[in-house]
Amino acid sequence: AIARGATIGGPPLRTVWLCRTNLIKMAMSDLRRLAKRRLRAATASGPPLDSPAASSSLDSSSLLNGTVAPAALLAKAAEALSRQTVLHGPWASLGAGGRPSGMVLLYEDLQRQRLLALRSVLTYLGVASEPGPARELEKQAALEARGEDAATTTHWAKAPEALCGTSLSLAACDAFEAESAARSCLRAQLRSPAPVPFSFPRGGGGLSASGWCTALPLLDESSCHSRSPLELLGLARPAASGGGARRRSTT
């Protein structure tokens, strides 16, 4: 979260909540980060090959080579959903019928509509015209005018967006799909070849990693270039972009 105006007597507190909606890609990112950390630790200490630490490092090597058990990936995706919603402020007031506070900034919007997303959040924080932010916006506008992809000019895409055959082996992808036949949202996120944002999966009357979700449209003027927590929770119909229709992810 990014907060501005938190000083006593200062302007009202403004909070930005950064969320990543593709739970499978977030889960893989977390698992790969943990695997790299374990491998570094094992290399530094040099444990015997038959020690538990060495066994852990070998598992990490397999993961970094694209092999991960479906159950581990599912568990990490469910954990990611819990972190994104339970621990983040915009959702806290929804149960009591309150108005969500703060602004939601999506990781995926920063990937595919970087300039729009940055301008929106800096304007919300009231700093878009300050020298530093203004220079950054000019820089991003120049990159966009040259047609340079955000994924090649920033750190927002550390791994390929198409997981299957890259970060995950094709065999691991097939095994996950077989294990998650009833989880339409996670299967769609697994096969998503681009940084598309999704609503959080719902099922059984609430949020559930086993539920359905919708692919969200591009930011545009009809949404004031911003996201609604209700939209992400699947409780409000997202504004159509370019005539697109709201649909559940079923593939």
mmCIF file of C-alpha atoms in Angstrom, residues 24-239:
data_model
loop_
_atom_site.group_PDB
_atom_site.id
_atom_site.type_symbol
_atom_site.label_atom_id
_atom_site.label_comp_id
_atom_site.label_asym_id
_atom_site.label_seq_id
_atom_site.Cartn_x
_atom_site.Cartn_y
_atom_site.Cartn_z
ATOM 1 C CA ILE A 24 -1.773 -18.465 -10.667
ATOM 2 C CA LYS A 25 0.932 -16.135 -11.958
ATOM 3 C CA MET A 26 1.245 -14.596 -8.507
ATOM 4 C CA ALA A 27 1.533 -18.076 -6.975
ATOM 5 C CA MET A 28 4.237 -19.079 -9.465
ATOM 6 C CA SER A 29 6.124 -15.858 -8.789
ATOM 7 C CA ASP A 30 6.027 -16.556 -5.029
ATOM 8 C CA LEU A 31 7.099 -20.184 -5.460
ATOM 9 C CA ARG A 32 9.981 -19.275 -7.767
ATOM 10 C CA ARG A 33 11.151 -16.535 -5.377
ATOM 11 C CA LEU A 34 11.154 -19.007 -2.471
ATOM 12 C CA ALA A 35 12.968 -21.593 -4.593
ATOM 13 C CA LYS A 36 15.723 -19.130 -5.528
ATOM 14 C CA ARG A 37 16.124 -18.125 -1.880
ATOM 15 C CA ARG A 38 16.482 -21.776 -0.825
ATOM 16 C CA LEU A 39 19.017 -22.474 -3.547
ATOM 17 C CA ARG A 40 21.109 -19.454 -2.520
ATOM 18 C CA ALA A 41 21.021 -20.590 1.109
ATOM 19 C CA ALA A 42 21.981 -24.151 0.180
ATOM 20 C CA THR A 43 24.851 -22.930 -2.013
ATOM 21 C CA ALA A 44 26.163 -20.615 0.684
ATOM 22 C CA SER A 45 26.157 -23.240 3.444
ATOM 23 C CA GLY A 46 27.096 -26.184 1.245
ATOM 24 C CA PRO A 47 25.060 -28.924 3.008
ATOM 25 C CA PRO A 48 25.804 -32.620 2.423
ATOM 26 C CA LEU A 49 23.823 -34.031 -0.479
ATOM 27 C CA ASP A 50 21.844 -36.343 1.819
ATOM 28 C CA SER A 51 20.824 -33.573 4.249
ATOM 29 C CA PRO A 52 17.258 -32.149 4.475
ATOM 30 C CA ALA A 53 18.556 -28.780 3.223
ATOM 31 C CA ALA A 54 19.997 -30.416 0.137
ATOM 32 C CA SER A 55 16.711 -32.223 -0.487
ATOM 33 C CA SER A 56 14.921 -28.879 -0.279
ATOM 34 C CA SER A 57 17.377 -27.341 -2.747
ATOM 35 C CA LEU A 58 16.792 -30.199 -5.196
ATOM 36 C CA ASP A 59 13.026 -29.586 -4.994
ATOM 37 C CA SER A 60 13.728 -25.932 -5.652
ATOM 38 C CA SER A 61 15.785 -26.813 -8.708
ATOM 39 C CA SER A 62 12.895 -28.866 -10.072
ATOM 40 C CA LEU A 63 10.509 -25.953 -9.534
ATOM 41 C CA LEU A 64 12.813 -23.529 -11.315
ATOM 42 C CA ASN A 65 12.956 -26.029 -14.185
ATOM 43 C CA GLY A 66 9.181 -25.838 -14.524
ATOM 44 C CA THR A 67 8.016 -28.751 -12.378
ATOM 45 C CA VAL A 68 5.542 -28.064 -9.578
ATOM 46 C CA ALA A 69 2.891 -30.295 -8.041
ATOM 47 C CA PRO A 70 -0.699 -29.171 -8.806
ATOM 48 C CA ALA A 71 -1.569 -29.281 -5.099
ATOM 49 C CA ALA A 72 1.282 -26.895 -4.257
ATOM 50 C CA LEU A 73 0.234 -24.448 -6.965
ATOM 51 C CA LEU A 74 -3.431 -24.597 -5.892
ATOM 52 C CA ALA A 75 -2.515 -24.015 -2.254
ATOM 53 C CA LYS A 76 -0.339 -21.038 -3.141
ATOM 54 C CA ALA A 77 -3.098 -19.549 -5.338
ATOM 55 C CA ALA A 78 -5.617 -19.869 -2.486
ATOM 56 C CA GLU A 79 -3.110 -18.182 -0.176
ATOM 57 C CA ALA A 80 -2.656 -15.378 -2.711
ATOM 58 C CA LEU A 81 -6.429 -14.813 -2.835
ATOM 59 C CA SER A 82 -6.563 -14.600 0.960
ATOM 60 C CA ARG A 83 -3.678 -12.105 1.074
ATOM 61 C CA GLN A 84 -5.170 -9.922 -1.647
ATOM 62 C CA THR A 85 -8.606 -9.592 -0.061
ATOM 63 C CA VAL A 86 -8.597 -10.306 3.667
ATOM 64 C CA LEU A 87 -5.503 -8.275 4.513
ATOM 65 C CA HIS A 88 -6.172 -5.301 2.224
ATOM 66 C CA GLY A 89 -8.112 -2.244 3.300
ATOM 67 C CA PRO A 90 -10.626 -1.651 0.474
ATOM 68 C CA TRP A 91 -12.444 -4.890 1.313
ATOM 69 C CA ALA A 92 -12.735 -4.298 5.054
ATOM 70 C CA SER A 93 -15.767 -1.985 4.918
ATOM 71 C CA LEU A 94 -17.705 -3.978 2.333
ATOM 72 C CA GLY A 95 -19.118 -6.504 4.786
ATOM 73 C CA ALA A 96 -20.708 -3.722 6.836
ATOM 74 C CA GLY A 97 -22.145 -2.075 3.742
ATOM 75 C CA GLY A 98 -19.628 0.749 3.931
ATOM 76 C CA ARG A 99 -17.951 2.592 1.100
ATOM 77 C CA PRO A 100 -14.576 1.151 0.071
ATOM 78 C CA SER A 101 -11.732 3.526 0.843
ATOM 79 C CA GLY A 102 -8.630 4.243 -1.154
ATOM 80 C CA MET A 103 -7.736 3.536 -4.752
ATOM 81 C CA VAL A 104 -7.090 0.110 -6.271
ATOM 82 C CA LEU A 105 -4.079 -0.159 -8.594
ATOM 83 C CA LEU A 106 -3.724 -3.408 -10.518
ATOM 84 C CA TYR A 107 -0.381 -4.990 -11.345
ATOM 85 C CA GLU A 108 -1.844 -6.032 -14.696
ATOM 86 C CA ASP A 109 -2.901 -2.449 -15.520
ATOM 87 C CA LEU A 110 0.670 -1.320 -14.876
ATOM 88 C CA GLN A 111 1.814 -3.998 -17.305
ATOM 89 C CA ARG A 112 -0.516 -3.294 -20.217
ATOM 90 C CA GLN A 113 -1.643 0.347 -19.659
ATOM 91 C CA ARG A 114 1.290 1.719 -17.745
ATOM 92 C CA LEU A 115 0.955 5.417 -18.609
ATOM 93 C CA LEU A 116 -2.790 5.551 -17.913
ATOM 94 C CA ALA A 117 -2.407 3.680 -14.625
ATOM 95 C CA LEU A 118 0.505 5.825 -13.428
ATOM 96 C CA ARG A 119 -1.217 9.074 -14.383
ATOM 97 C CA SER A 120 -4.384 7.972 -12.609
ATOM 98 C CA VAL A 121 -2.665 7.036 -9.357
ATOM 99 C CA LEU A 122 -0.410 10.109 -9.290
ATOM 100 C CA THR A 123 -3.410 12.347 -9.923
ATOM 101 C CA TYR A 124 -5.310 10.618 -7.117
ATOM 102 C CA LEU A 125 -2.375 11.224 -4.766
ATOM 103 C CA GLY A 126 -2.236 14.873 -5.865
ATOM 104 C CA VAL A 127 1.360 14.752 -7.082
ATOM 105 C CA ALA A 128 1.039 14.426 -10.871
ATOM 106 C CA SER A 129 2.167 18.030 -11.430
ATOM 107 C CA GLU A 130 5.140 17.880 -9.061
ATOM 108 C CA PRO A 131 8.551 17.896 -10.825
ATOM 109 C CA GLY A 132 9.594 14.282 -10.185
ATOM 110 C CA PRO A 133 6.287 12.581 -11.045
ATOM 111 C CA ALA A 134 5.751 14.926 -14.002
ATOM 112 C CA ARG A 135 9.145 13.969 -15.454
ATOM 113 C CA GLU A 136 8.329 10.285 -15.018
ATOM 114 C CA LEU A 137 5.009 10.705 -16.813
ATOM 115 C CA GLU A 138 6.779 12.494 -19.681
ATOM 116 C CA LYS A 139 9.299 9.649 -19.875
ATOM 117 C CA GLN A 140 6.555 7.021 -19.954
ATOM 118 C CA ALA A 141 4.624 9.002 -22.598
ATOM 119 C CA ALA A 142 7.735 9.100 -24.795
ATOM 120 C CA LEU A 143 8.213 5.342 -24.431
ATOM 121 C CA GLU A 144 4.575 4.744 -25.329
ATOM 122 C CA ALA A 145 4.830 7.070 -28.345
ATOM 123 C CA ARG A 146 7.756 4.980 -29.609
ATOM 124 C CA GLY A 147 5.621 1.881 -29.224
ATOM 125 C CA GLU A 148 7.863 0.319 -26.606
ATOM 126 C CA ASP A 149 6.190 -2.419 -24.585
ATOM 127 C CA ALA A 150 6.014 -1.930 -20.824
ATOM 128 C CA ALA A 151 7.221 -5.482 -20.316
ATOM 129 C CA THR A 152 10.515 -4.731 -22.093
ATOM 130 C CA THR A 153 11.204 -1.367 -20.454
ATOM 131 C CA THR A 154 10.263 -2.003 -16.794
ATOM 132 C CA HIS A 155 10.542 -4.749 -14.176
ATOM 133 C CA TRP A 156 6.800 -5.488 -14.305
ATOM 134 C CA ALA A 157 7.237 -8.658 -16.361
ATOM 135 C CA LYS A 158 10.088 -10.663 -14.835
ATOM 136 C CA ALA A 159 8.825 -13.935 -16.309
ATOM 137 C CA PRO A 160 7.011 -14.745 -19.564
ATOM 138 C CA GLU A 161 3.282 -14.058 -19.414
ATOM 139 C CA ALA A 162 2.508 -17.376 -21.093
ATOM 140 C CA LEU A 163 3.341 -19.762 -18.242
ATOM 141 C CA CYS A 164 2.914 -23.087 -20.030
ATOM 142 C CA GLY A 165 6.085 -24.140 -21.770
ATOM 143 C CA THR A 166 8.149 -21.419 -20.044
ATOM 144 C CA SER A 167 7.962 -21.018 -16.251
ATOM 145 C CA LEU A 168 5.866 -24.201 -16.109
ATOM 146 C CA SER A 169 6.536 -27.300 -18.160
ATOM 147 C CA LEU A 170 3.772 -28.418 -20.512
ATOM 148 C CA ALA A 171 3.438 -31.588 -18.439
ATOM 149 C CA ALA A 172 2.971 -29.546 -15.250
ATOM 150 C CA CYS A 173 0.315 -27.407 -16.964
ATOM 151 C CA ASP A 174 -1.570 -30.473 -18.151
ATOM 152 C CA ALA A 175 -1.406 -31.991 -14.659
ATOM 153 C CA PHE A 176 -2.717 -28.788 -13.089
ATOM 154 C CA GLU A 177 -5.623 -28.592 -15.536
ATOM 155 C CA ALA A 178 -6.543 -32.203 -14.820
ATOM 156 C CA GLU A 179 -6.432 -31.538 -11.068
ATOM 157 C CA SER A 180 -8.454 -28.309 -11.322
ATOM 158 C CA ALA A 181 -11.155 -29.348 -13.787
ATOM 159 C CA ALA A 182 -13.835 -27.652 -11.650
ATOM 160 C CA ARG A 183 -11.813 -24.473 -11.078
ATOM 161 C CA SER A 184 -12.666 -22.505 -14.202
ATOM 162 C CA CYS A 185 -11.082 -19.251 -13.046
ATOM 163 C CA LEU A 186 -7.681 -20.685 -12.142
ATOM 164 C CA ARG A 187 -7.568 -22.700 -15.359
ATOM 165 C CA ALA A 188 -8.244 -19.541 -17.378
ATOM 166 C CA GLN A 189 -5.530 -17.683 -15.480
ATOM 167 C CA LEU A 190 -3.070 -20.508 -16.071
ATOM 168 C CA ARG A 191 -3.566 -20.291 -19.841
ATOM 169 C CA SER A 192 -3.760 -16.485 -20.063
ATOM 170 C CA PRO A 193 -0.982 -15.435 -22.490
ATOM 171 C CA ALA A 194 -1.190 -11.722 -21.645
ATOM 172 C CA PRO A 195 -1.368 -9.494 -18.527
ATOM 173 C CA VAL A 196 -5.178 -9.527 -18.352
ATOM 174 C CA PRO A 197 -6.792 -8.562 -15.031
ATOM 175 C CA PHE A 198 -9.538 -10.747 -13.568
ATOM 176 C CA SER A 199 -12.166 -10.314 -10.897
ATOM 177 C CA PHE A 200 -11.419 -12.390 -7.823
ATOM 178 C CA PRO A 201 -13.003 -15.862 -8.062
ATOM 179 C CA ARG A 202 -16.377 -16.398 -6.397
ATOM 180 C CA GLY A 203 -18.283 -19.543 -5.535
ATOM 181 C CA GLY A 204 -20.615 -20.800 -2.847
ATOM 182 C CA GLY A 205 -21.781 -17.294 -1.978
ATOM 183 C CA GLY A 206 -18.329 -15.846 -1.361
ATOM 184 C CA LEU A 207 -14.735 -15.650 -2.538
ATOM 185 C CA SER A 208 -13.260 -19.028 -3.408
ATOM 186 C CA ALA A 209 -10.246 -20.208 -5.391
ATOM 187 C CA SER A 210 -12.566 -22.890 -6.782
ATOM 188 C CA GLY A 211 -15.044 -20.368 -8.184
ATOM 189 C CA TRP A 212 -15.625 -18.455 -11.408
ATOM 190 C CA CYS A 213 -14.264 -15.052 -12.389
ATOM 191 C CA THR A 214 -14.442 -12.549 -15.231
ATOM 192 C CA ALA A 215 -11.732 -11.052 -17.410
ATOM 193 C CA LEU A 216 -11.866 -7.287 -16.845
ATOM 194 C CA PRO A 217 -11.854 -4.726 -19.681
ATOM 195 C CA LEU A 218 -9.210 -2.136 -20.375
ATOM 196 C CA LEU A 219 -9.169 1.073 -18.365
ATOM 197 C CA ASP A 220 -11.069 3.790 -20.197
ATOM 198 C CA GLU A 221 -13.021 7.013 -19.650
ATOM 199 C CA SER A 222 -16.216 5.182 -18.683
ATOM 200 C CA SER A 223 -14.425 3.846 -15.585
ATOM 201 C CA CYS A 224 -12.534 7.116 -14.952
ATOM 202 C CA HIS A 225 -9.377 5.122 -15.660
ATOM 203 C CA SER A 226 -9.689 3.351 -12.303
ATOM 204 C CA ARG A 227 -10.856 0.096 -10.740
ATOM 205 C CA SER A 228 -13.628 -0.456 -8.222
ATOM 206 C CA PRO A 229 -13.192 -2.924 -5.345
ATOM 207 C CA LEU A 230 -16.743 -4.067 -6.058
ATOM 208 C CA GLU A 231 -15.723 -4.844 -9.643
ATOM 209 C CA LEU A 232 -12.792 -6.929 -8.442
ATOM 210 C CA LEU A 233 -15.021 -8.781 -6.002
ATOM 211 C CA GLY A 234 -17.433 -9.698 -8.798
ATOM 212 C CA LEU A 235 -20.208 -7.630 -7.195
ATOM 213 C CA ALA A 236 -20.479 -4.958 -9.870
ATOM 214 C CA ARG A 237 -20.633 -5.260 -13.647
ATOM 215 C CA PRO A 238 -17.380 -3.877 -15.096
ATOM 216 C CA ALA A 239 -17.756 -1.124 -17.660
#
